Amino acid sequence: MIVVSDTSVLTSLIHVGQLGLLRELYGSVLIPSAVQRELLRSHRMLPSFLEVCEVLNHEMVVRLKADLDLGEAEAIVLAKETRADLLLIDEKLGRQAAMREGLRITGLIGVLVEAKRQRKIDSVRALVGLLEDRAGFRVSEAVKVEAFLAAGE
């Protein structure tokens, strides 16, 4: 399975010491160089399961940057170029752009629900609370309720 990630999902998981969930769920995760640079601004080292890949279609990156930040734009382009099975992205505009490009997406909540389904975590609710407290993670009550129901909580 080829998985590409934008910065936000990674940063949130780093803040709560749960980045390893991605390795457990997906093995390796591809990130574009813009995401690597964003992460290295606040984290000294990145785990080896995050594989940095350069994007080739710079024209598409420029087009997407009209509405998105560089990390989101490069993540979408990398997902297209690698024919990724899944793109991890949280921001609304980025998600909309990715869906317009025909990409399959999920966000941090989707990752947590999948981790619970695979018995990698005990509670989506507890981890969302930790993310809200430590990582400044915000999501609507409706999304949380839907996630908790999907996780059987």
mmCIF file of C-alpha atoms in Angstrom:
data_model
loop_
_atom_site.group_PDB
_atom_site.id
_atom_site.type_symbol
_atom_site.label_atom_id
_atom_site.label_comp_id
_atom_site.label_asym_id
_atom_site.label_seq_id
_atom_site.Cartn_x
_atom_site.Cartn_y
_atom_site.Cartn_z
ATOM 1 C CA MET A 1 0.000 0.000 0.000
ATOM 2 C CA ILE A 2 1.375 3.407 -0.969
ATOM 3 C CA VAL A 3 0.549 6.139 1.562
ATOM 4 C CA VAL A 4 1.516 9.804 1.247
ATOM 5 C CA SER A 5 1.142 12.333 4.052
ATOM 6 C CA ASP A 6 0.873 16.067 4.467
ATOM 7 C CA THR A 7 2.394 17.711 7.537
ATOM 8 C CA SER A 8 -0.576 18.124 9.888
ATOM 9 C CA VAL A 9 -1.314 14.448 10.589
ATOM 10 C CA LEU A 10 2.369 13.793 11.264
ATOM 11 C CA THR A 11 2.837 16.802 13.527
ATOM 12 C CA SER A 12 -0.234 15.970 15.596
ATOM 13 C CA LEU A 13 0.883 12.376 16.113
ATOM 14 C CA ILE A 14 4.420 13.509 17.015
ATOM 15 C CA HIS A 15 3.012 15.825 19.710
ATOM 16 C CA VAL A 16 1.324 12.906 21.468
ATOM 17 C CA GLY A 17 4.080 10.345 20.910
ATOM 18 C CA GLN A 18 2.009 8.264 18.509
ATOM 19 C CA LEU A 19 3.773 8.718 15.158
ATOM 20 C CA GLY A 20 4.627 5.000 15.239
ATOM 21 C CA LEU A 21 0.953 4.246 14.590
ATOM 22 C CA LEU A 22 1.529 5.125 10.956
ATOM 23 C CA ARG A 23 4.365 2.596 10.692
ATOM 24 C CA GLU A 24 2.152 -0.037 12.326
ATOM 25 C CA LEU A 25 -0.747 0.691 9.986
ATOM 26 C CA TYR A 26 1.021 1.372 6.697
ATOM 27 C CA GLY A 27 4.666 0.292 6.959
ATOM 28 C CA SER A 28 6.246 3.284 5.271
ATOM 29 C CA VAL A 29 4.791 6.692 4.492
ATOM 30 C CA LEU A 30 5.976 8.882 1.643
ATOM 31 C CA ILE A 31 6.390 12.609 2.206
ATOM 32 C CA PRO A 32 7.439 15.308 -0.245
ATOM 33 C CA SER A 33 10.476 17.446 0.530
ATOM 34 C CA ALA A 34 8.288 20.445 1.498
ATOM 35 C CA VAL A 35 6.681 18.348 4.236
ATOM 36 C CA GLN A 36 10.112 17.179 5.389
ATOM 37 C CA ARG A 37 11.267 20.806 5.662
ATOM 38 C CA GLU A 38 8.109 21.789 7.582
ATOM 39 C CA LEU A 39 8.604 18.927 10.032
ATOM 40 C CA LEU A 40 12.307 19.621 10.549
ATOM 41 C CA ARG A 41 11.533 23.202 11.610
ATOM 42 C CA SER A 42 10.178 21.869 14.903
ATOM 43 C CA HIS A 43 11.462 18.277 15.140
ATOM 44 C CA ARG A 44 15.148 17.421 15.149
ATOM 45 C CA MET A 45 14.904 14.009 13.511
ATOM 46 C CA LEU A 46 12.365 12.065 11.528
ATOM 47 C CA PRO A 47 11.884 8.306 11.692
ATOM 48 C CA SER A 48 13.151 6.213 8.802
ATOM 49 C CA PHE A 49 9.678 4.960 7.874
ATOM 50 C CA LEU A 50 8.960 8.493 6.561
ATOM 51 C CA GLU A 51 10.465 8.314 3.077
ATOM 52 C CA VAL A 52 11.172 11.624 1.368
ATOM 53 C CA CYS A 53 10.371 11.779 -2.352
ATOM 54 C CA GLU A 54 10.809 14.684 -4.745
ATOM 55 C CA VAL A 55 7.815 15.685 -6.847
ATOM 56 C CA LEU A 56 8.288 15.944 -10.595
ATOM 57 C CA ASN A 57 5.284 17.969 -11.760
ATOM 58 C CA HIS A 58 6.255 21.429 -10.552
ATOM 59 C CA GLU A 59 3.627 23.073 -12.763
ATOM 60 C CA MET A 60 0.894 21.260 -10.870
ATOM 61 C CA VAL A 61 2.477 22.292 -7.550
ATOM 62 C CA VAL A 62 2.407 25.943 -8.656
ATOM 63 C CA ARG A 63 -1.238 25.611 -9.724
ATOM 64 C CA LEU A 64 -2.261 24.057 -6.388
ATOM 65 C CA LYS A 65 -0.261 26.632 -4.406
ATOM 66 C CA ALA A 66 -2.773 29.265 -5.509
ATOM 67 C CA ASP A 67 -5.086 27.868 -2.798
ATOM 68 C CA LEU A 68 -2.863 25.648 -0.631
ATOM 69 C CA ASP A 69 0.420 25.778 1.217
ATOM 70 C CA LEU A 70 3.488 24.198 -0.381
ATOM 71 C CA GLY A 71 3.388 21.029 1.766
ATOM 72 C CA GLU A 72 -0.231 20.308 0.869
ATOM 73 C CA ALA A 73 0.373 21.023 -2.808
ATOM 74 C CA GLU A 74 3.429 18.762 -2.972
ATOM 75 C CA ALA A 75 1.671 15.993 -1.003
ATOM 76 C CA ILE A 76 -1.210 15.992 -3.492
ATOM 77 C CA VAL A 77 1.165 15.954 -6.466
ATOM 78 C CA LEU A 78 3.275 13.175 -4.911
ATOM 79 C CA ALA A 79 0.143 11.119 -4.251
ATOM 80 C CA LYS A 80 -0.851 11.493 -7.900
ATOM 81 C CA GLU A 81 2.638 10.724 -9.210
ATOM 82 C CA THR A 82 3.046 7.601 -7.080
ATOM 83 C CA ARG A 83 -0.564 6.516 -7.621
ATOM 84 C CA ALA A 84 -0.896 6.388 -3.862
ATOM 85 C CA ASP A 85 -3.612 4.279 -2.327
ATOM 86 C CA LEU A 86 -4.169 6.903 0.358
ATOM 87 C CA LEU A 87 -3.314 10.528 1.116
ATOM 88 C CA LEU A 88 -3.275 11.650 4.753
ATOM 89 C CA ILE A 89 -4.479 15.252 4.858
ATOM 90 C CA ASP A 90 -6.602 17.240 7.300
ATOM 91 C CA GLU A 91 -7.070 20.789 6.009
ATOM 92 C CA LYS A 92 -10.418 21.398 4.319
ATOM 93 C CA LEU A 93 -9.085 23.123 1.185
ATOM 94 C CA GLY A 94 -6.387 20.492 0.773
ATOM 95 C CA ARG A 95 -8.924 17.691 1.128
ATOM 96 C CA GLN A 96 -11.169 19.324 -1.467
ATOM 97 C CA ALA A 97 -8.282 19.748 -3.901
ATOM 98 C CA ALA A 98 -7.169 16.141 -3.387
ATOM 99 C CA MET A 99 -10.673 14.844 -4.037
ATOM 100 C CA ARG A 100 -10.888 16.943 -7.223
ATOM 101 C CA GLU A 101 -7.692 15.180 -8.308
ATOM 102 C CA GLY A 102 -9.353 11.809 -7.721
ATOM 103 C CA LEU A 103 -7.286 10.849 -4.690
ATOM 104 C CA ARG A 104 -8.482 8.661 -1.833
ATOM 105 C CA ILE A 105 -7.982 10.596 1.388
ATOM 106 C CA THR A 106 -8.290 10.298 5.126
ATOM 107 C CA GLY A 107 -7.356 12.564 7.981
ATOM 108 C CA LEU A 108 -6.106 12.087 11.495
ATOM 109 C CA ILE A 109 -9.527 10.968 12.745
ATOM 110 C CA GLY A 110 -9.689 8.340 10.009
ATOM 111 C CA VAL A 111 -6.221 7.111 10.959
ATOM 112 C CA LEU A 112 -7.311 6.779 14.583
ATOM 113 C CA VAL A 113 -10.475 4.883 13.673
ATOM 114 C CA GLU A 114 -8.416 2.499 11.533
ATOM 115 C CA ALA A 115 -5.888 2.076 14.366
ATOM 116 C CA LYS A 116 -8.731 1.153 16.723
ATOM 117 C CA ARG A 117 -10.211 -1.245 14.166
ATOM 118 C CA GLN A 118 -6.812 -2.965 13.893
ATOM 119 C CA ARG A 119 -6.442 -2.973 17.696
ATOM 120 C CA LYS A 120 -3.369 -0.718 17.609
ATOM 121 C CA ILE A 121 -4.984 1.673 20.127
ATOM 122 C CA ASP A 122 -7.523 1.146 22.894
ATOM 123 C CA SER A 123 -9.568 4.318 22.508
ATOM 124 C CA VAL A 124 -10.121 6.892 19.778
ATOM 125 C CA ARG A 125 -11.891 9.103 22.328
ATOM 126 C CA ALA A 126 -8.906 9.136 24.698
ATOM 127 C CA LEU A 127 -6.420 9.879 21.917
ATOM 128 C CA VAL A 128 -8.591 12.684 20.499
ATOM 129 C CA GLY A 129 -8.686 14.219 23.982
ATOM 130 C CA LEU A 130 -4.906 14.001 24.226
ATOM 131 C CA LEU A 131 -4.530 15.540 20.755
ATOM 132 C CA GLU A 132 -6.812 18.407 21.725
ATOM 133 C CA ASP A 133 -4.873 19.030 24.947
ATOM 134 C CA ARG A 134 -1.300 18.625 23.687
ATOM 135 C CA ALA A 135 -1.375 19.258 19.939
ATOM 136 C CA GLY A 136 -4.074 21.907 19.606
ATOM 137 C CA PHE A 137 -6.037 19.526 17.404
ATOM 138 C CA ARG A 138 -9.545 20.748 16.615
ATOM 139 C CA VAL A 139 -12.400 18.953 14.934
ATOM 140 C CA SER A 140 -16.152 19.481 15.060
ATOM 141 C CA GLU A 141 -18.305 17.656 17.602
ATOM 142 C CA ALA A 142 -20.212 16.044 14.735
ATOM 143 C CA VAL A 143 -17.020 14.530 13.310
ATOM 144 C CA LYS A 144 -15.968 13.311 16.759
ATOM 145 C CA VAL A 145 -19.351 11.678 17.383
ATOM 146 C CA GLU A 146 -19.210 9.958 13.994
ATOM 147 C CA ALA A 147 -15.654 8.754 14.683
ATOM 148 C CA PHE A 148 -16.501 7.467 18.146
ATOM 149 C CA LEU A 149 -19.476 5.559 16.719
ATOM 150 C CA ALA A 150 -17.330 4.106 13.916
ATOM 151 C CA ALA A 151 -14.815 3.017 16.566
ATOM 152 C CA GLY A 152 -17.524 1.442 18.710
ATOM 153 C CA GLU A 153 -17.043 3.903 21.560
#
